[in-house]
Amino acid sequence: MSTASIRFLMCPPTYYDVDYVINPWMEGNVHKSSRDRAVEQWQKLFHVMKEHAVVDLVEPQLGVPDMVFTANAGLVLENTVVLSRFYHKERQGEEPFFQQWFEQNGFTVHTLPKDLPFEGAGDALLDREGRWLWAGYGFRSELDSHPYLAKWLDIEVLSLRLMDERFYHLDTCFCPLANGYLLYYPPAFDSYSNRLIEMRVPEHKRIAVDEPDAVNFACNAVNIDRVIIMNKASDDLKQRLEQVGFRIVETPLTEFLKAGGAAKCLTLRVTESVQPLHHAAATIESRTIQLQGHLLDSGLISRALDLVSEGGGSFQVLNFHLGEQKQSTSSAEIRVTAPSHDVMEKIMSQLIDLGAVAPPQEVCDNPLEIVTQDGVAPDDFYVTTIYPTEVRVNCEWVRVQNQRMDGAIVVSQTPEGVVAECKLLRDLRKGDRVVVGVEGIRTVRKTESREVRTANDKEFSFMGSGVSSERRVELVVEQIAWELRQIRDRGGKMVVVAGPVVIHTGGAEHLSRLIREGYVQALLGGNAIAVHDIEQALMGTSLGVDMQRGVSVRGGHRHHLKAINTIRRCGSIAKAVEQGVLTSGIFYECVKHNVPFSLAGSIRDDGPLPDTQMDLLAAQADYARLIQGADMILMLSSMLHSIGVGNMTPAGVKMVCVDINPAVVTKLSDRGSVESVGIVTDVGLFLSLLVQQLGKLTSPYQLAQIVQTVQ
Ligand code: ARG
């Protein structure tokens, strides 16, 4: 290409200054730049540019100081220009002047819908081979503008998400070079965008700069064939660029850095062409969703919007109806846009967990795919959560049965109608029709309470944590005691999951008492808790430690195996009770009071006890059966079994998790539901407080007596 055929547009800095702050570079620089020095630096750049191209000028205007940054005038491809719509009102005044220039110079001008920001060549850079367009979003330009670029310019658009506010325009951190090279600053982008870049630009063509070069705006460079014009580059960077055949021309632009711009920003290439081979559309997808609830008070709306942007998408709130009274709910319709189908699916499935729904008229059937191999789901299957879920079949919502997390949804036609059901992967059979994608799925969430819930509110922590007062501790245990009493008295179901620590910490007598008094309807654990409990009942030690005195008993380590051996001789725990061998302890009480228990085996089990289920699939099924219909699950220091239980439990079941390790508590109580309570404390102590509190509660029987006395 001859120099004469390459043209750029520039704007003299006659009215240039830093008058306001719309990016981090401008902060602290208002009226701190020198006009004279700016003019001098601009002139130098102008001369350098003229050595390699023709430079046209647009007339500067008073009151729009950033007009010097002509890169933001619009995006040019051949004879067409997409005019910028500035995000900040401070720059919107430039739009008519740039429009006029383009029109006078024979361009076809496209203007974006109002309220759809896009900042021209600052945020959209052509691959120098003309194969595609790189387009940035996240700060100034809206992702939704990208499909317009694809349509009007008939070119493939690759959307890149900017993450660092210092690099608010794509051209501040990204510069496609001749021969397919790329000069860029990877940390300015999210990981999805970095992957996209790496897929399109082979490693030996990627020239990544370090932060010191990035903050000197080394990527804000003008590339004309072999020449790269920029503010400043480190020796190392210069060397790397020279090695691959480029020539660097440095020209200081420090006065413009104060406004957040440099060489590239000050120029707009107005001769750009596309390779005829590479016309293609953008891969961008959009969908509309609805949200309902106490959107503002509960923070639901901001969580949903954060989730969209954190997931790499962007959004537009189409409408929002604010509930007027305290108790009335709000509703919103939001358009979600994502740079690819994958990203969209990820964002949508999280939005569904929050309770988002597609507008009713839009989908009649969620797509289904047929299982072709037993125990294996189709690739794109919808992974279930703990929340009650509905799926769209024949234009109706069908409630999914046997809700649990980490399953697939199987839809079948029965004589009674359509049935949708959660199934584990291993239970899928050839021919099952499985829900794929997320188009017609919704989760039914209880309208969240108006109070904003923070992580702190969900987690009570005492003993060893200075945060909570004694009084607070009492309140939590008091409340749990009250609920336990309610559940027992109305014939409800309380399930305990317990680890061996319950025995080591002296909790056995308290848990035994809860069972004796009818507070426990099922007990889940592993081999260890049963062995320790029985060892204590038979010999007064737990793993050889005397539970009364807290010291090791000589030869005590054998007690553990002796306990196992004794039960094996009897045939089972129940038989040991029957034969009068086992006469106290947690499992003795279970047998005596017909409380079913299930012991799930593991690789580290000694023995095991005859009662321990070493077939893990059978053990999982057993647990699932015992959990069914539970009102509350009390998880006592067993990470393994508690997580197992958590995975099988639908939302709506109150879970109380007690562990001395905050990580376990957080993991288990973080089910995104208000029903879970986590308590960080010693489990023996917790049980003793709980039993104490239960003792303080007045029973209906006592109440009746009191009433009688008063009468
Ligand atoms: N002060 C201007 C702004 O924040 C600087 C624009 C720089 N231009 C660019 N293409 N990066 O909008």
Coordinates of N, CA and C in Angstrom, one line a residue, residues 55-170:
V55 N -2.6 13.1 6.6 CA -3.4 13.4 7.8 C -4.4 14.4 7.5
D56 N -5.7 14.1 7.8 CA -6.8 15.1 7.6 C -7.0 15.7 9.0
L57 N -7.6 16.9 9.0 CA -7.9 17.5 10.3 C -9.3 17.8 10.4
V58 N -9.8 17.7 11.6 CA -11.2 18.1 11.9 C -11.1 19.4 12.8
E59 N -11.9 20.3 12.6 CA -11.8 21.6 13.3 C -12.1 21.4 14.8
P60 N -11.2 21.8 15.7 CA -11.5 21.7 17.2 C -12.6 22.6 17.6
Q61 N -13.3 22.3 18.7 CA -14.4 23.0 19.2 C -14.3 23.4 20.6
L62 N -14.6 24.6 21.0 CA -14.6 25.0 22.3 C -15.6 24.3 23.2
G63 N -15.1 23.9 24.4 CA -16.1 23.2 25.3 C -16.1 21.7 25.2
V64 N -15.4 21.1 24.2 CA -15.2 19.7 24.2 C -13.7 19.3 24.0
P65 N -13.1 19.5 25.2 CA -11.6 19.4 25.2 C -11.1 18.0 24.7
D66 N -11.9 16.9 24.9 CA -11.4 15.6 24.6 C -11.5 15.3 23.1
M67 N -12.0 16.3 22.3 CA -12.2 16.1 20.9 C -10.9 15.8 20.2
V68 N -9.7 16.1 20.8 CA -8.4 15.7 20.3 C -8.3 14.2 20.0
F69 N -9.0 13.5 20.9 CA -8.9 12.0 20.8 C -9.9 11.5 19.7
T70 N -9.4 11.7 18.4 CA -10.3 11.4 17.3 C -10.6 9.9 17.1
A71 N -9.8 9.0 17.8 CA -10.1 7.6 17.8 C -11.5 7.3 18.2
N72 N -12.0 8.2 19.1 CA -13.4 8.0 19.6 C -14.5 8.7 18.7
A73 N -14.1 9.1 17.5 CA -15.1 9.7 16.7 C -16.1 8.7 16.2
G74 N -15.6 7.5 15.8 CA -16.4 6.5 15.3 C -15.6 5.3 14.8
L75 N -16.2 4.3 14.2 CA -15.4 3.2 13.7 C -15.6 3.1 12.2
V76 N -14.5 3.2 11.5 CA -14.6 3.3 10.0 C -14.2 1.9 9.4
L77 N -14.9 1.5 8.5 CA -14.5 0.4 7.6 C -15.0 0.7 6.2
E78 N -14.0 0.8 5.3 CA -14.2 1.2 4.0 C -15.0 2.5 3.9
N79 N -16.2 2.5 3.3 CA -16.9 3.8 3.2 C -17.9 4.0 4.3
T80 N -17.9 3.1 5.3 CA -19.0 3.2 6.3 C -18.4 3.6 7.6
V81 N -19.2 4.3 8.4 CA -18.7 4.6 9.7 C -19.9 4.4 10.7
V82 N -19.5 3.8 11.8 CA -20.5 3.7 12.9 C -20.1 4.8 13.9
L83 N -21.0 5.8 14.0 CA -20.7 7.0 14.8 C -20.7 6.6 16.3
S84 N -19.8 7.2 17.1 CA -19.8 6.9 18.5 C -21.0 7.5 19.2
R85 N -21.4 6.8 20.3 CA -22.4 7.3 21.2 C -21.6 7.3 22.6
F86 N -21.2 8.5 23.0 CA -20.4 8.5 24.2 C -21.2 8.1 25.5
Y87 N -20.4 7.4 26.3 CA -21.0 6.9 27.6 C -21.2 8.1 28.5
H88 N -20.2 9.0 28.6 CA -20.3 10.1 29.5 C -20.8 11.4 28.8
K89 N -21.7 12.1 29.5 CA -22.3 13.3 28.8 C -21.2 14.3 28.5
E90 N -20.1 14.3 29.3 CA -19.1 15.3 29.0 C -18.6 15.2 27.6
R91 N -18.7 14.0 26.9 CA -18.1 13.9 25.6 C -19.2 13.9 24.5
Q92 N -20.5 13.8 24.9 CA -21.5 13.7 23.9 C -21.6 14.8 23.0
G93 N -21.1 16.0 23.4 CA -21.1 17.2 22.6 C -20.3 17.1 21.3
E94 N -19.3 16.1 21.4 CA -18.5 15.9 20.2 C -19.2 15.3 19.0
E95 N -20.2 14.5 19.3 CA -20.9 13.6 18.3 C -21.3 14.4 17.0
P96 N -22.0 15.5 17.1 CA -22.4 16.2 15.9 C -21.3 16.7 15.0
F97 N -20.2 17.1 15.7 CA -19.0 17.6 14.9 C -18.4 16.5 14.1
F98 N -18.2 15.3 14.8 CA -17.6 14.2 14.1 C -18.6 13.7 12.9
Q99 N -19.9 13.7 13.2 CA -20.9 13.3 12.2 C -20.8 14.1 11.0
Q100 N -20.7 15.4 11.2 CA -20.6 16.4 10.1 C -19.3 16.1 9.3
W101 N -18.2 15.9 9.9 CA -17.0 15.6 9.2 C -17.1 14.4 8.3
F102 N -17.7 13.3 8.9 CA -17.8 12.0 8.1 C -18.8 12.3 6.9
E103 N -19.9 13.0 7.2 CA -20.8 13.2 6.1 C -20.2 14.0 5.0
Q104 N -19.4 15.1 5.4 CA -18.8 15.9 4.4 C -17.7 15.1 3.6
N105 N -17.2 14.1 4.2 CA -16.2 13.4 3.5 C -16.7 12.1 2.8
G106 N -18.0 12.0 2.7 CA -18.5 11.0 1.8 C -18.8 9.6 2.5
F107 N -18.7 9.6 3.8 CA -19.0 8.3 4.5 C -20.5 8.0 4.6
T108 N -20.9 6.7 4.6 CA -22.2 6.4 5.0 C -22.2 6.3 6.6
V109 N -23.0 7.1 7.2 CA -23.0 7.1 8.7 C -24.1 6.3 9.3
H110 N -23.7 5.4 10.2 CA -24.7 4.7 11.0 C -24.7 5.2 12.4
T111 N -25.9 5.4 12.9 CA -26.0 5.8 14.3 C -26.7 4.8 15.1
L112 N -26.2 4.5 16.3 CA -26.7 3.5 17.2 C -28.0 4.0 17.9
P113 N -28.9 3.1 18.4 CA -30.0 3.5 19.1 C -29.5 4.4 20.3
K114 N -30.4 5.3 20.7 CA -30.1 6.1 21.9 C -29.8 5.2 23.1
D115 N -29.0 5.6 24.0 CA -28.7 4.8 25.2 C -28.0 3.5 25.0
L116 N -27.3 3.4 23.8 CA -26.5 2.2 23.6 C -25.1 2.7 23.3
P117 N -24.3 2.9 24.4 CA -23.0 3.5 24.2 C -22.0 2.6 23.4
F118 N -21.2 3.3 22.6 CA -20.1 2.7 21.9 C -19.1 3.8 21.5
E119 N -17.8 3.6 21.8 CA -16.9 4.7 21.7 C -15.9 4.5 20.5
G120 N -16.4 4.0 19.4 CA -15.7 4.1 18.1 C -14.4 3.2 18.2
A121 N -13.4 3.7 17.4 CA -12.2 3.0 17.3 C -11.4 2.9 18.6
G122 N -11.8 3.6 19.6 CA -11.2 3.5 20.9 C -11.5 2.1 21.5
D123 N -12.7 1.6 21.1 CA -13.1 0.3 21.6 C -13.3 -0.8 20.5
A124 N -12.8 -0.5 19.3 CA -13.0 -1.5 18.3 C -11.8 -1.4 17.3
L125 N -11.1 -2.5 17.2 CA -9.8 -2.5 16.5 C -9.8 -3.6 15.4
L126 N -9.6 -3.2 14.2 CA -9.5 -4.2 13.1 C -8.2 -5.0 13.2
D127 N -8.4 -6.3 13.0 CA -7.2 -7.1 12.8 C -6.5 -6.5 11.6
R128 N -5.2 -6.4 11.7 CA -4.5 -5.6 10.6 C -4.5 -6.4 9.3
E129 N -4.9 -7.7 9.3 CA -5.0 -8.4 8.1 C -6.5 -8.3 7.6
G130 N -7.3 -7.6 8.3 CA -8.7 -7.4 7.9 C -9.6 -8.6 8.0
R131 N -9.1 -9.5 8.9 CA -9.9 -10.8 9.0 C -11.1 -10.6 10.0
W132 N -11.0 -9.8 11.0 CA -12.1 -9.7 11.9 C -11.9 -8.4 12.7
L133 N -12.9 -8.1 13.6 CA -12.9 -6.9 14.4 C -12.8 -7.3 15.8
W134 N -11.9 -6.8 16.6 CA -11.8 -7.0 18.0 C -12.6 -5.8 18.6
A135 N -13.6 -6.2 19.5 CA -14.4 -5.1 20.1 C -14.4 -5.2 21.6
G136 N -14.2 -4.1 22.3 CA -14.1 -4.1 23.8 C -15.4 -3.7 24.4
Y137 N -15.6 -4.2 25.6 CA -16.8 -3.7 26.4 C -16.5 -3.9 27.9
G138 N -17.3 -3.3 28.7 CA -17.1 -3.4 30.1 C -17.0 -2.0 30.8
F139 N -16.5 -1.0 30.1 CA -16.5 0.4 30.7 C -17.3 1.4 29.9
R140 N -16.9 1.6 28.6 CA -17.5 2.6 27.8 C -18.5 2.1 26.8
S141 N -18.1 1.0 26.1 CA -19.0 0.5 25.1 C -19.9 -0.7 25.6
E142 N -21.1 -0.7 25.2 CA -22.0 -1.8 25.6 C -21.9 -3.0 24.7
L143 N -21.9 -4.2 25.3 CA -21.8 -5.4 24.5 C -22.9 -5.5 23.4
D144 N -24.0 -4.9 23.8 CA -25.2 -5.0 22.9 C -24.9 -4.2 21.6
S145 N -23.9 -3.3 21.6 CA -23.6 -2.6 20.4 C -22.9 -3.4 19.4
H146 N -22.2 -4.5 19.8 CA -21.4 -5.3 18.9 C -22.2 -6.0 17.8
P147 N -23.4 -6.5 18.0 CA -24.1 -7.1 16.9 C -24.4 -6.0 15.8
Y148 N -24.6 -4.8 16.2 CA -24.8 -3.7 15.2 C -23.5 -3.6 14.3
L149 N -22.4 -3.6 14.9 CA -21.1 -3.5 14.2 C -21.0 -4.6 13.2
A150 N -21.4 -5.8 13.6 CA -21.3 -7.0 12.8 C -22.2 -6.8 11.6
K151 N -23.4 -6.3 11.9 CA -24.4 -6.2 10.8 C -24.0 -5.1 9.8
W152 N -23.7 -3.9 10.3 CA -23.5 -2.8 9.5 C -22.2 -2.9 8.7
L153 N -21.2 -3.5 9.3 CA -19.9 -3.5 8.7 C -19.6 -4.9 8.0
D154 N -20.6 -5.8 8.3 CA -20.5 -7.2 7.7 C -19.1 -7.8 8.0
I155 N -18.8 -7.9 9.3 CA -17.5 -8.5 9.6 C -17.7 -9.3 10.9
E156 N -16.9 -10.3 11.1 CA -16.9 -11.1 12.4 C -16.4 -10.2 13.5
V157 N -17.2 -10.2 14.6 CA -16.8 -9.4 15.8 C -16.4 -10.3 16.9
L158 N -15.2 -10.1 17.5 CA -14.8 -10.8 18.6 C -14.8 -9.9 19.8
S159 N -15.7 -10.2 20.8 CA -15.9 -9.3 21.9 C -14.9 -9.6 23.0
L160 N -14.3 -8.6 23.5 CA -13.3 -8.7 24.6 C -13.7 -7.9 25.8
R161 N -13.7 -8.5 27.0 CA -14.2 -7.8 28.2 C -13.0 -7.2 29.0
L162 N -13.1 -5.9 29.2 CA -12.1 -5.1 29.9 C -12.4 -5.2 31.4
M163 N -11.3 -5.4 32.2 CA -11.5 -5.6 33.6 C -10.9 -4.5 34.5
D164 N -9.9 -3.8 33.9 CA -9.1 -2.9 34.8 C -9.5 -1.5 34.4
E165 N -10.0 -0.7 35.3 CA -10.5 0.6 34.9 C -9.4 1.6 34.4
R166 N -8.2 1.3 34.6 CA -7.1 2.1 34.0 C -7.1 1.9 32.5
F167 N -7.5 0.7 32.1 CA -7.6 0.4 30.6 C -9.0 0.3 30.2
Y168 N -9.6 1.5 30.2 CA -11.1 1.5 30.0 C -11.5 1.4 28.5
H169 N -10.6 1.7 27.6 CA -10.8 1.6 26.2 C -10.0 0.4 25.7
L170 N -10.5 -0.3 24.7 CA -9.7 -1.4 24.2 C -8.3 -0.9 23.7

